[in-house]
Short mmCIF file of C-alpha atoms in Angstrom, two decimals:
data_model
loop_
_atom_site.label_atom_id
_atom_site.label_comp_id
_atom_site.label_asym_id
_atom_site.label_seq_id
_atom_site.Cartn_x
_atom_site.Cartn_y
_atom_site.Cartn_z
CA CYS A 1 -15.30 -0.87 -13.42
CA GLY A 2 -11.75 -1.56 -13.44
CA SER A 3 -11.83 -4.59 -11.39
CA VAL A 4 -9.36 -6.65 -13.75
CA ARG A 5 -7.42 -3.79 -14.99
CA ILE A 6 -6.62 -2.04 -11.18
CA PRO A 7 -5.66 -5.20 -9.86
CA ALA A 8 -3.23 -6.24 -12.50
CA ALA A 9 -1.43 -2.99 -12.74
CA CYS A 10 -1.14 -3.13 -8.73
CA CYS A 11 0.35 -6.66 -9.00
CA GLY A 12 2.31 -6.18 -11.99
CA VAL A 13 0.56 -8.98 -14.16
CA TYR A 14 -1.39 -8.86 -17.33
CA GLY A 15 -5.16 -8.51 -17.43
CA MET A 16 -7.88 -8.08 -20.11
CA LYS A 17 -11.41 -6.27 -20.18
CA PRO A 18 -13.01 -7.75 -23.33
CA THR A 19 -15.54 -6.05 -25.56
CA PHE A 20 -18.90 -5.65 -23.51
CA GLY A 21 -20.76 -8.67 -24.51
CA ALA A 22 -18.14 -10.70 -26.00
CA ILE A 23 -18.20 -13.27 -23.27
CA SER A 24 -21.29 -14.48 -21.93
CA THR A 25 -22.02 -13.41 -18.15
CA SER A 26 -24.67 -16.02 -17.84
CA GLY A 27 -24.05 -17.33 -14.44
CA VAL A 28 -22.09 -14.27 -13.24
CA ILE A 29 -23.77 -12.45 -9.96
CA PRO A 30 -24.99 -8.92 -11.81
CA LEU A 31 -23.62 -5.61 -10.74
CA ALA A 32 -24.11 -3.07 -13.20
CA LYS A 33 -25.73 -4.65 -16.53
CA SER A 34 -24.29 -1.68 -18.83
CA PHE A 35 -20.52 -2.61 -17.60
CA ASP A 36 -20.56 -6.13 -16.16
CA THR A 37 -17.79 -8.17 -18.50
CA VAL A 38 -15.81 -11.51 -17.74
CA GLY A 39 -11.94 -10.48 -17.86
CA TRP A 40 -8.96 -12.63 -17.04
CA PHE A 41 -5.33 -12.16 -15.57
CA ALA A 42 -2.02 -14.08 -16.74
CA ARG A 43 1.49 -13.73 -15.62
CA ASP A 44 2.62 -13.25 -19.62
CA ALA A 45 1.56 -11.76 -22.63
CA ALA A 46 1.39 -15.47 -24.36
CA LEU A 47 -0.70 -17.00 -21.61
CA LEU A 48 -3.02 -13.81 -21.50
CA ARG A 49 -3.44 -14.33 -25.44
CA GLN A 50 -3.96 -17.98 -25.12
CA ALA A 51 -6.90 -17.80 -23.00
CA GLY A 52 -8.37 -14.97 -25.11
CA LEU A 53 -8.35 -17.58 -27.90
CA VAL A 54 -10.31 -20.11 -25.70
CA LEU A 55 -12.79 -17.55 -24.50
CA LEU A 56 -13.67 -14.99 -27.19
CA ASP A 57 -16.16 -15.84 -29.68
CA GLY A 58 -14.94 -16.25 -32.97
CA ALA A 59 -11.61 -18.00 -31.91
CA ALA A 60 -11.42 -21.63 -31.18
CA GLY A 61 -9.06 -23.29 -28.86
CA ALA A 62 -5.18 -22.50 -28.40
CA MET A 63 -2.81 -21.78 -31.25
CA ALA A 64 -1.02 -24.18 -33.23
CA ALA A 65 2.42 -22.96 -32.37
CA ASN A 66 3.71 -22.63 -29.35
CA ALA A 67 2.68 -19.63 -27.27
CA ASP A 68 6.56 -18.28 -27.18
CA ASP A 69 7.29 -19.43 -30.66
CA LEU A 70 7.56 -16.28 -33.05
CA ASP A 71 6.98 -18.29 -36.42
CA ASP A 72 3.81 -16.62 -36.90
CA PHE A 73 5.36 -13.16 -36.81
CA GLY A 74 7.20 -11.23 -39.87
CA ALA A 75 10.72 -10.62 -38.26
CA ASP A 76 11.37 -6.79 -39.31
CA LYS A 77 15.14 -6.49 -39.69
CA GLU A 78 14.84 -2.79 -39.95
CA ASN A 79 13.19 -2.53 -36.47
CA GLY A 80 16.11 -4.55 -35.12
CA GLY A 81 14.67 -7.96 -35.72
CA VAL A 82 11.90 -7.42 -33.26
CA ALA A 83 9.26 -9.72 -33.97
CA VAL A 84 6.13 -7.63 -35.82
CA PRO A 85 2.75 -9.11 -36.67
CA ARG A 86 2.11 -8.98 -40.34
CA PRO A 87 -0.30 -6.26 -41.66
CA ALA A 88 -4.17 -7.43 -40.56
CA ALA A 89 -5.51 -6.62 -44.37
CA GLY A 90 -7.00 -9.73 -46.09
CA ARG A 91 -6.58 -11.99 -43.11
CA MET A 92 -8.82 -14.70 -42.43
CA MET A 93 -9.38 -15.19 -39.00
CA ALA A 94 -10.31 -18.93 -37.58
CA ARG A 95 -13.57 -19.38 -36.29
CA SER A 96 -15.61 -22.37 -35.08
CA SER A 97 -18.86 -23.61 -34.69
CA PRO A 98 -21.13 -23.37 -31.69
CA ALA A 99 -20.45 -27.08 -31.27
CA ALA A 100 -16.90 -26.91 -31.37
CA ARG A 101 -16.41 -24.08 -29.16
CA GLY A 102 -14.59 -25.09 -25.73
CA LYS A 103 -12.97 -28.11 -27.24
CA ALA A 104 -9.38 -28.32 -27.34
CA GLN A 105 -9.25 -27.41 -31.38
CA VAL A 106 -5.94 -26.40 -32.53
CA THR A 107 -6.45 -23.90 -35.15
CA GLU A 108 -3.83 -22.24 -37.30
CA ARG A 109 -4.07 -18.15 -37.23
CA GLU A 110 -1.76 -15.14 -37.92
CA PRO A 111 -1.74 -12.76 -35.12
CA HIS A 112 -3.30 -9.38 -36.04
CA ALA A 113 -1.35 -5.82 -36.27
CA PRO A 114 -2.51 -2.50 -35.51
CA SER A 115 -2.57 0.10 -38.30
CA LYS A 116 -1.53 2.99 -36.30
CA PHE A 117 -0.98 4.07 -32.40
CA LEU A 118 -2.51 6.66 -30.65
CA ILE A 119 -0.57 8.13 -27.51
CA ALA A 120 -3.13 9.59 -25.13
CA GLN A 121 -0.34 12.11 -24.29
CA ASP A 122 -2.69 14.46 -21.85
CA LEU A 123 -3.43 11.23 -19.83
CA VAL A 124 0.24 10.04 -19.71
CA GLY A 125 0.95 13.29 -18.68
CA SER A 126 -1.39 13.61 -15.73
CA CYS A 127 0.44 10.48 -14.22
CA GLU A 128 2.59 10.98 -10.98
CA PRO A 129 5.11 10.88 -9.87
CA ALA A 130 6.61 12.82 -13.00
CA GLU A 131 9.04 10.10 -13.27
CA ASP A 132 6.60 7.65 -13.87
CA SER A 133 4.94 9.86 -16.04
CA HIS A 134 7.85 10.79 -18.29
CA ALA A 135 9.17 6.80 -18.55
CA LEU A 136 5.47 6.09 -19.90
CA LEU A 137 5.75 8.72 -22.44
CA GLU A 138 9.09 7.61 -23.31
CA VAL A 139 8.50 3.79 -23.46
CA ALA A 140 5.16 4.27 -25.60
CA LYS A 141 7.16 6.23 -28.14
CA VAL A 142 9.93 3.64 -28.47
CA SER A 143 7.98 0.71 -28.21
CA THR A 144 5.28 1.73 -30.87
CA SER A 145 7.95 3.33 -33.03
CA LYS A 146 9.94 0.13 -32.94
CA LEU A 147 6.75 -2.04 -33.96
CA LEU A 148 5.20 -0.37 -36.43
CA GLY A 149 7.61 2.65 -37.39
CA ALA A 150 7.49 6.21 -36.29
CA THR A 151 5.26 7.32 -39.28
CA ASN A 152 2.25 5.28 -37.80
CA VAL A 153 2.46 6.52 -34.23
CA ALA A 154 0.77 9.93 -33.45
CA MET A 155 0.42 11.86 -30.08
CA VAL A 156 -3.28 12.76 -29.34
CA LYS A 157 -5.21 14.47 -26.25
CA VAL A 158 -8.51 12.63 -25.38
CA GLU A 159 -9.55 15.58 -23.77
CA ASN A 160 -9.99 17.65 -26.73
CA PHE A 161 -11.42 14.79 -28.68
CA LEU A 162 -14.11 14.49 -26.10
CA LEU A 163 -14.80 18.14 -26.05
CA ARG A 164 -15.47 18.13 -29.79
CA GLN A 165 -17.22 14.80 -30.54
CA VAL A 166 -19.13 14.19 -27.36
CA PRO A 167 -20.87 17.80 -26.56
CA GLU A 168 -23.29 15.65 -24.13
CA LEU A 169 -20.67 15.67 -21.69
CA GLN A 170 -20.77 19.14 -20.83
CA ALA A 171 -23.70 18.61 -18.61
CA PHE A 172 -21.89 16.85 -16.59
CA ASN A 173 -18.79 18.89 -16.03
CA VAL A 174 -17.95 19.15 -12.25
CA ARG A 175 -18.12 22.43 -10.49
CA LYS A 176 -17.91 23.46 -6.99
CA ARG A 177 -20.76 23.48 -4.53
CA GLY A 178 -21.00 26.38 -1.77
CA GLY A 179 -19.54 23.88 0.96
CA GLY A 180 -16.65 22.88 -1.36
CA GLU A 181 -18.10 19.77 -1.91
CA GLU A 182 -18.46 18.72 -5.82
CA GLU A 183 -20.93 17.55 -7.90
CA ASP A 184 -21.64 17.91 -11.76
CA ARG A 185 -24.21 20.22 -13.37
CA ALA A 186 -26.55 17.52 -13.45
CA GLY A 187 -26.21 16.56 -9.70
CA ALA A 188 -23.89 13.62 -9.65
CA ALA A 189 -21.09 13.48 -6.96
CA ALA A 190 -17.67 14.06 -8.24
CA SER A 191 -14.31 14.66 -6.76
CA VAL A 192 -12.06 16.16 -9.37
CA ALA A 193 -11.94 19.50 -11.22
CA GLY A 194 -13.92 19.50 -14.35
CA SER A 195 -12.97 18.54 -17.85
CA ALA A 196 -14.63 16.19 -20.45
CA VAL A 197 -12.41 13.16 -19.24
CA ASP A 198 -13.99 14.19 -15.52
CA ALA A 199 -17.21 14.35 -16.91
CA ALA A 200 -16.91 10.77 -18.85
CA MET A 201 -16.18 9.13 -15.21
CA ALA A 202 -19.24 11.09 -13.97
CA VAL A 203 -21.61 9.88 -16.54
CA GLY A 204 -19.95 6.01 -15.69
CA ARG A 205 -20.57 6.68 -12.06
CA ARG A 206 -24.60 7.84 -12.68
CA LYS A 207 -25.10 4.41 -14.65
CA ILE A 208 -23.31 2.26 -12.23
CA LEU A 209 -24.84 3.84 -9.16
CA PHE A 210 -28.08 3.25 -10.46
CA GLU A 211 -27.63 -0.16 -12.02
CA ALA A 212 -26.17 -1.31 -8.98
CA ALA A 213 -28.86 -0.49 -6.91
CA GLU A 214 -31.34 -2.16 -9.37
CA ALA A 215 -29.38 -5.25 -9.14
CA LEU A 216 -29.18 -5.50 -5.49
CA GLU A 217 -31.90 -3.67 -3.74
CA ALA A 218 -33.88 -6.71 -3.20
CA PHE A 219 -30.74 -8.76 -1.74
CA TYR A 220 -30.13 -5.71 0.61
CA LYS A 221 -33.76 -5.22 1.73
CA ARG A 222 -33.80 -8.95 2.94
CA ALA A 223 -29.84 -9.09 4.17
CA ASP A 224 -29.02 -8.87 7.70
CA LYS A 225 -27.18 -5.73 7.77
CA ARG A 226 -24.88 -6.62 10.69
CA LYS A 227 -23.24 -9.52 8.45
CA ILE A 228 -22.43 -6.61 5.76
CA GLY A 229 -19.05 -4.51 5.84
CA ALA A 230 -19.22 -1.05 6.89
CA ALA A 231 -17.82 -0.16 3.15
CA ALA A 232 -20.07 -2.39 1.17
CA LYS A 233 -23.23 -0.93 3.27
CA GLN A 234 -21.73 2.61 2.69
CA HIS A 235 -21.55 1.95 -1.15
CA LEU A 236 -24.97 -0.09 -1.24
CA ASP A 237 -26.75 2.81 0.60
CA MET A 238 -25.24 5.62 -1.69
CA SER A 239 -26.47 3.50 -4.87
CA LEU A 240 -29.83 3.22 -3.45
CA ALA A 241 -30.08 7.20 -2.46
CA PHE A 242 -28.89 7.99 -5.90
CA LYS A 243 -31.55 5.80 -7.90
CA GLU A 244 -34.29 7.22 -5.43
CA LYS A 245 -32.98 10.90 -6.44
CA ALA A 246 -32.34 9.48 -10.44
CA LEU A 247 -36.39 8.35 -10.59
CA GLU A 248 -37.24 11.76 -9.54
CA GLU A 249 -34.73 13.27 -12.19
CA SER A 250 -35.34 10.50 -15.24
CA THR A 251 -34.60 13.30 -17.67
CA VAL A 252 -30.93 13.74 -16.36
CA GLN A 253 -30.61 10.00 -16.40
CA GLU A 254 -31.80 9.69 -20.03
CA MET A 255 -28.93 12.63 -20.76
CA ALA A 256 -26.43 10.41 -19.07
CA THR A 257 -27.36 7.32 -21.21
CA GLN A 258 -27.42 9.34 -24.29
CA ALA A 259 -23.83 10.65 -23.34
CA MET A 260 -22.52 7.31 -23.02
CA GLN A 261 -24.04 6.26 -26.11
CA THR A 262 -22.49 9.03 -28.19
CA LEU A 263 -19.06 8.68 -25.92
CA GLY A 264 -18.85 4.70 -26.92
CA ASP A 265 -19.78 5.38 -30.55
CA ALA A 266 -17.20 8.25 -30.97
CA LEU A 267 -14.32 6.46 -29.30
CA ASN A 268 -15.06 3.30 -31.23
CA ASP A 269 -15.19 5.27 -34.65
CA ALA A 270 -12.10 6.77 -33.71
CA LEU A 271 -10.42 3.44 -33.30
CA SER A 272 -11.90 1.57 -36.21
CA TYR A 273 -9.65 -0.12 -39.01
CA GLY A 274 -7.18 -1.38 -36.23
CA LYS A 275 -6.04 1.74 -34.21
CA VAL A 276 -4.79 1.24 -30.83
CA LEU A 277 -5.11 3.84 -28.10
CA VAL A 278 -2.18 3.77 -25.50
CA LEU A 279 -2.50 5.26 -22.25
CA PRO A 280 -1.58 4.52 -18.80
CA THR A 281 -3.47 2.05 -16.53
CA LEU A 282 -3.26 4.01 -13.16
CA SER A 283 -2.31 7.63 -12.48
CA LEU A 284 -0.54 7.12 -9.26
CA PRO A 285 1.47 4.56 -8.11
CA PRO A 286 -0.32 1.42 -6.20
CA ALA A 287 -1.92 2.34 -2.98
CA LYS A 288 0.13 1.23 -0.12
CA ARG A 289 -1.33 -1.22 2.52
CA GLY A 290 -2.35 0.88 5.46
CA ALA A 291 -2.97 4.02 3.56
CA ALA A 292 -5.32 6.64 5.18
CA PRO A 293 -8.80 6.26 3.86
CA GLU A 294 -8.79 9.45 2.75
CA TRP A 295 -5.71 9.01 0.62
CA MET A 296 -7.39 5.72 -0.94
CA ASP A 297 -10.74 7.49 -1.91
CA CYS A 298 -8.62 10.00 -3.74
CA TRP A 299 -6.83 7.28 -5.14
CA ARG A 300 -9.90 5.18 -6.74
CA GLU A 301 -11.24 8.39 -7.86
CA LYS A 302 -7.89 8.88 -10.27
CA ALA A 303 -7.98 5.22 -10.99
CA PHE A 304 -11.38 5.50 -12.04
CA ARG A 305 -10.77 8.26 -13.93
CA LEU A 306 -8.79 6.40 -16.47
CA THR A 307 -10.74 3.00 -16.38
CA ALA A 308 -13.92 4.80 -17.17
CA LEU A 309 -13.25 5.63 -20.83
CA ALA A 310 -13.46 1.99 -21.81
CA SER A 311 -15.89 0.98 -19.53
CA VAL A 312 -18.34 3.63 -20.54
CA ALA A 313 -17.72 3.07 -24.15
CA GLY A 314 -17.70 -0.76 -23.89
CA LEU A 315 -14.44 -1.13 -25.43
CA PRO A 316 -11.71 -3.84 -25.10
CA GLN A 317 -8.85 -2.81 -22.97
CA VAL A 318 -5.38 -4.87 -21.90
CA THR A 319 -3.36 -3.75 -19.20
CA MET A 320 0.44 -4.79 -19.73
CA PRO A 321 3.25 -4.72 -16.85
CA LEU A 322 6.25 -2.75 -17.64
CA GLY A 323 8.42 -3.27 -14.64
CA VAL A 324 8.78 -1.34 -11.35
CA ASP A 325 9.89 2.41 -10.65
CA LYS A 326 12.43 3.82 -8.15
CA MET A 327 10.58 3.44 -5.46
CA GLY A 328 9.74 -0.36 -6.19
CA ALA A 329 5.90 -0.11 -7.29
CA PRO A 330 4.72 -1.73 -10.31
CA VAL A 331 4.20 0.43 -13.57
CA SER A 332 1.83 -0.63 -16.46
CA LEU A 333 0.46 0.61 -19.96
CA SER A 334 -3.02 -0.11 -21.24
CA LEU A 335 -4.14 -0.41 -24.63
CA ILE A 336 -7.75 -0.09 -26.02
CA GLY A 337 -9.46 -1.03 -29.32
CA ALA A 338 -12.37 -0.69 -31.38
CA ARG A 339 -15.43 -2.91 -30.28
CA ASN A 340 -14.44 -6.67 -31.09
CA ALA A 341 -11.19 -5.75 -31.51
CA ASP A 342 -9.94 -8.07 -28.72
CA LEU A 343 -7.90 -10.44 -30.74
CA LEU A 344 -5.87 -7.39 -32.25
CA LEU A 345 -5.16 -6.24 -28.80
CA LEU A 346 -4.05 -9.41 -27.48
CA ASP A 347 -1.52 -10.04 -30.36
CA THR A 348 -0.36 -6.26 -29.95
CA ALA A 349 0.16 -6.97 -26.37
CA HIS A 350 2.21 -10.00 -27.06
CA ALA A 351 4.19 -7.90 -29.65
CA MET A 352 4.81 -5.05 -27.11
CA SER A 353 5.82 -7.33 -24.49
CA ARG A 354 8.91 -8.02 -26.23
CA VAL A 355 10.10 -4.23 -26.32
CA ALA A 356 8.28 -2.26 -23.97
CA PRO A 357 9.89 -3.76 -20.69
CA GLU A 358 13.10 -3.31 -22.14
CA ALA A 359 12.61 0.55 -22.93
CA PHE A 360 11.12 1.04 -19.50
CA ALA A 361 14.49 -0.51 -18.18
CA GLN A 362 16.44 1.48 -19.94
CA CYS A 363 14.38 4.95 -18.76
CA MET A 364 14.65 3.54 -15.16
CA GLN A 365 18.48 3.69 -15.71
CA LYS A 366 18.67 7.13 -17.21
CA ASP A 367 18.42 8.75 -14.02
CA SER A 368 20.97 11.13 -12.74
CA GLY A 369 21.50 13.62 -10.16
CA THR A 370 19.89 16.11 -12.29
CA LEU A 371 16.89 14.38 -12.96
CA ARG A 372 16.49 13.41 -9.12
CA LYS A 373 16.76 17.33 -8.18
CA GLU A 374 14.01 18.06 -10.68
CA ARG A 375 11.75 15.33 -9.21
CA VAL A 376 12.37 16.72 -5.67
CA GLU A 377 11.45 20.09 -6.50
CA ARG A 378 8.43 18.99 -8.69
CA SER A 379 7.06 16.90 -6.01
CA LYS A 380 7.71 19.78 -3.47
CA GLU A 381 5.97 22.41 -5.43
CA GLN A 382 3.20 19.72 -6.07
CA GLY A 383 2.65 19.28 -2.18
CA ASN A 384 3.09 23.49 -1.21
CA ARG A 385 0.35 23.62 -3.82
CA ALA A 386 -1.87 21.00 -1.90
CA PHE A 387 -0.99 22.70 1.19
CA ARG A 388 -2.34 25.87 0.19
CA ASP A 389 -5.41 24.49 -1.23
CA GLY A 390 -6.22 22.70 1.89
CA GLU A 391 -5.53 19.29 0.77
CA PHE A 392 -3.27 17.89 3.65
CA TYR A 393 -3.41 14.53 2.85
CA GLU A 394 -2.33 14.98 -0.81
CA ALA A 395 0.24 17.26 0.66
CA VAL A 396 2.03 14.73 2.81
CA GLN A 397 1.81 12.23 -0.33
CA PHE A 398 3.61 14.95 -2.37
CA TYR A 399 6.05 15.68 0.28
CA SER A 400 6.57 11.96 0.70
CA GLN A 401 7.49 11.59 -3.15
CA ALA A 402 10.11 14.17 -2.74
CA VAL A 403 11.44 12.45 0.31
CA GLY A 404 11.66 9.16 -1.72
CA ALA A 405 12.62 10.54 -4.98
CA ASN A 406 16.44 10.84 -3.11
CA ASN A 407 16.31 7.18 -2.35
CA GLY A 408 14.49 8.17 1.19
CA ALA A 409 16.96 10.38 2.77
CA ALA A 410 16.17 13.89 1.85
CA THR A 411 18.98 16.47 2.55
CA ASP A 412 16.59 19.36 2.54
CA PRO A 413 15.23 20.20 5.84
CA VAL A 414 12.14 21.89 4.42
CA LEU A 415 10.87 18.95 2.77
CA TYR A 416 10.68 17.55 6.47
CA SER A 417 9.27 20.59 7.99
CA ASN A 418 6.68 21.00 5.78
CA ARG A 419 5.19 17.52 5.59
CA ALA A 420 5.45 18.10 9.60
CA MET A 421 3.12 21.04 8.95
CA ALA A 422 0.81 19.02 6.98
CA TYR A 423 0.99 16.36 9.74
CA LEU A 424 -0.06 19.09 12.23
CA LYS A 425 -3.21 20.19 10.30
CA LEU A 426 -4.25 16.33 10.20
CA GLY A 427 -3.80 16.12 13.98
CA ASN A 428 -0.90 13.44 13.40
CA PHE A 429 1.37 14.89 16.01
CA GLN A 430 3.41 11.94 16.58
CA GLU A 431 4.75 11.86 12.79
CA ALA A 432 4.98 15.61 12.80
CA GLU A 433 7.28 15.65 15.72
CA ARG A 434 9.25 12.82 13.98
CA ASP A 435 9.71 14.93 10.72
CA CYS A 436 10.78 17.85 12.91
CA SER A 437 13.46 15.95 14.37
CA GLN A 438 14.73 14.67 11.02
CA ALA A 439 15.00 18.45 9.48
CA LEU A 440 16.75 19.37 12.81
CA GLU A 441 19.19 16.56 12.31
CA ILE A 442 20.11 18.30 8.85
CA ASP A 443 19.82 21.98 10.37
CA PRO A 444 19.93 22.19 14.10
CA SER A 445 18.83 25.74 13.93
CA ASN A 446 15.85 25.61 11.65
CA VAL A 447 13.38 27.97 13.33
CA LYS A 448 10.08 26.65 11.72
CA ALA A 449 11.07 22.92 12.52
CA LEU A 450 11.68 23.89 16.32
CA LEU A 451 8.19 25.92 16.49
CA ARG A 452 6.50 22.93 14.77
CA ARG A 453 7.96 19.96 16.98
CA GLY A 454 7.22 22.37 20.10
CA THR A 455 3.44 22.60 18.85
CA ALA A 456 3.54 19.06 18.17
CA ARG A 457 5.26 18.19 21.89
CA ALA A 458 2.66 20.41 23.41
CA TYR A 459 -0.29 18.80 21.71
CA LEU A 460 1.42 15.37 23.01
CA ALA A 461 1.18 16.81 26.67
CA ARG A 462 5.12 16.90 26.50
CA PHE A 463 5.06 20.53 27.95
CA ARG A 464 8.74 20.60 29.23
CA GLU A 465 10.03 19.33 25.91
CA ALA A 466 7.75 22.03 24.25
CA LEU A 467 9.30 24.49 26.25
CA ASP A 468 12.87 23.72 25.25
CA ASP A 469 12.05 23.83 21.73
CA PHE A 470 10.54 27.15 22.24
CA ASN A 471 13.45 28.42 24.08
CA LYS A 472 15.76 27.56 21.46
CA VAL A 473 13.77 29.44 18.72
CA LEU A 474 14.40 32.72 21.26
CA LEU A 475 18.23 31.86 21.33
CA VAL A 476 17.94 32.10 17.48
CA GLU A 477 15.59 34.84 16.97
CA PRO A 478 14.82 36.74 20.28
CA ASN A 479 11.77 38.70 19.04
CA ASN A 480 9.80 35.72 17.45
CA ALA A 481 6.50 36.38 18.62
CA ARG A 482 4.76 32.74 17.96
CA ALA A 483 7.52 30.83 20.27
CA THR A 484 7.00 33.69 22.98
CA GLN A 485 3.11 33.38 22.87
CA GLU A 486 3.56 29.39 23.08
CA MET A 487 5.70 29.70 25.91
CA ALA A 488 3.45 32.20 27.71
CA ARG A 489 0.23 29.86 27.14
CA ILE A 490 1.90 26.69 28.41
CA LYS A 491 3.35 28.62 31.55
CA GLU A 492 -0.22 30.04 32.29
CA ALA A 493 -1.92 26.69 32.00
CA PHE A 494 0.53 25.20 34.74
CA SER A 495 0.84 28.39 36.88
CA THR A 496 -0.41 28.21 40.29
CA PRO A 497 -3.34 30.54 40.91
CA LYS A 498 -2.76 33.53 43.62
CA VAL A 499 -5.04 33.08 46.77
CA ASN A 500 -6.45 36.48 47.92
#
């Protein structure tokens, strides 16, 4: 689920997930039969559309005009001369006979245009960092308004829509279990706070786990387990265990199937008559190579949360790159349409590729000292909240975003000191010491940084340096109990026992 859209977003290229069943999966090794689709990548929107015209049923070959030729668009002078597709009403779409499909047949066709854009305000607002979220919302508003006019652009909240239209999802809302682990009310593992969007993700996960077990169980039983990677083995074991549990709770699995059906029909109806939903592809920047496994699990969960909507509903989705943010990470938007509106999405992505990247670049250029300070404070507060909740990996990420928002050189020692404390909780003592040293370069008398560096050095068995840090604390605060206790503990551990 998302095996085209997510890599496309991470690599800054275009990616297309077609309507479920629009392209034959004959010859494809199955994974989850209700989700398996054949998608494709392209370096630009024109090539993505050309590939779609060849691959999708109901379209034959490539376009007659060159991919970059705009003769098939109606130029809208009121929108600054931007090439905009002509309205779709009354248009005939070129079709080919089965015998003609696959041949290099050139067919004249006019591109489709959406009737209305719906911007998923709540999903865009969930993106991090906040700077990217603001930029995505601005780009979505500017580019869609430029193509269709502001009167044909609406802000929507997907969460509210799902709550009203898909009541079956209430059975799959996430709740906390006693030990802090989370599950939906029907028993499926999940990892984020309960909401209708999260419930849709939980429903999709149930179906994928069950169908993956069905597809791969026979292979897995006869395979040499030593030749299967640890991560793949873990996922296969989890799928098989879930299938066994689901067979015992067949009613719950039927509920999940019904929820998928209702969700798919509701979204399809909402996007009928040429409407297009605009949403982010990822809610977090692409994960960095070498990221901690726990952080990668969190990142995958949040990515699946967004891609699950089109996957569960069987709807087409296009991922289109916008550019890179201040940290050099690719940023993208996605478009979702009704079933079999694949060509509409490809045409719309092609038209938006003329305006969206430019709008994104302008958003990035608007950055100022005030905005940068706001981003630092916002990320810092998110880090503090994550730390209070015991989510130390996320706290490190948020503090790192705050440091990076100031061009990688924070002037606030608290950011380094707080991140050091999160590192201490994770047992990463070298990173903790490094951050404390950074904080002390800014403020040599920062008591918290001295205490935390002393603690890190003690764990690293560098006791003399730890004592030096605790001594410096007592020079600033002679009555600091923590420093006194730590010094006494170290001295007691290395004192020579008296002989009676």
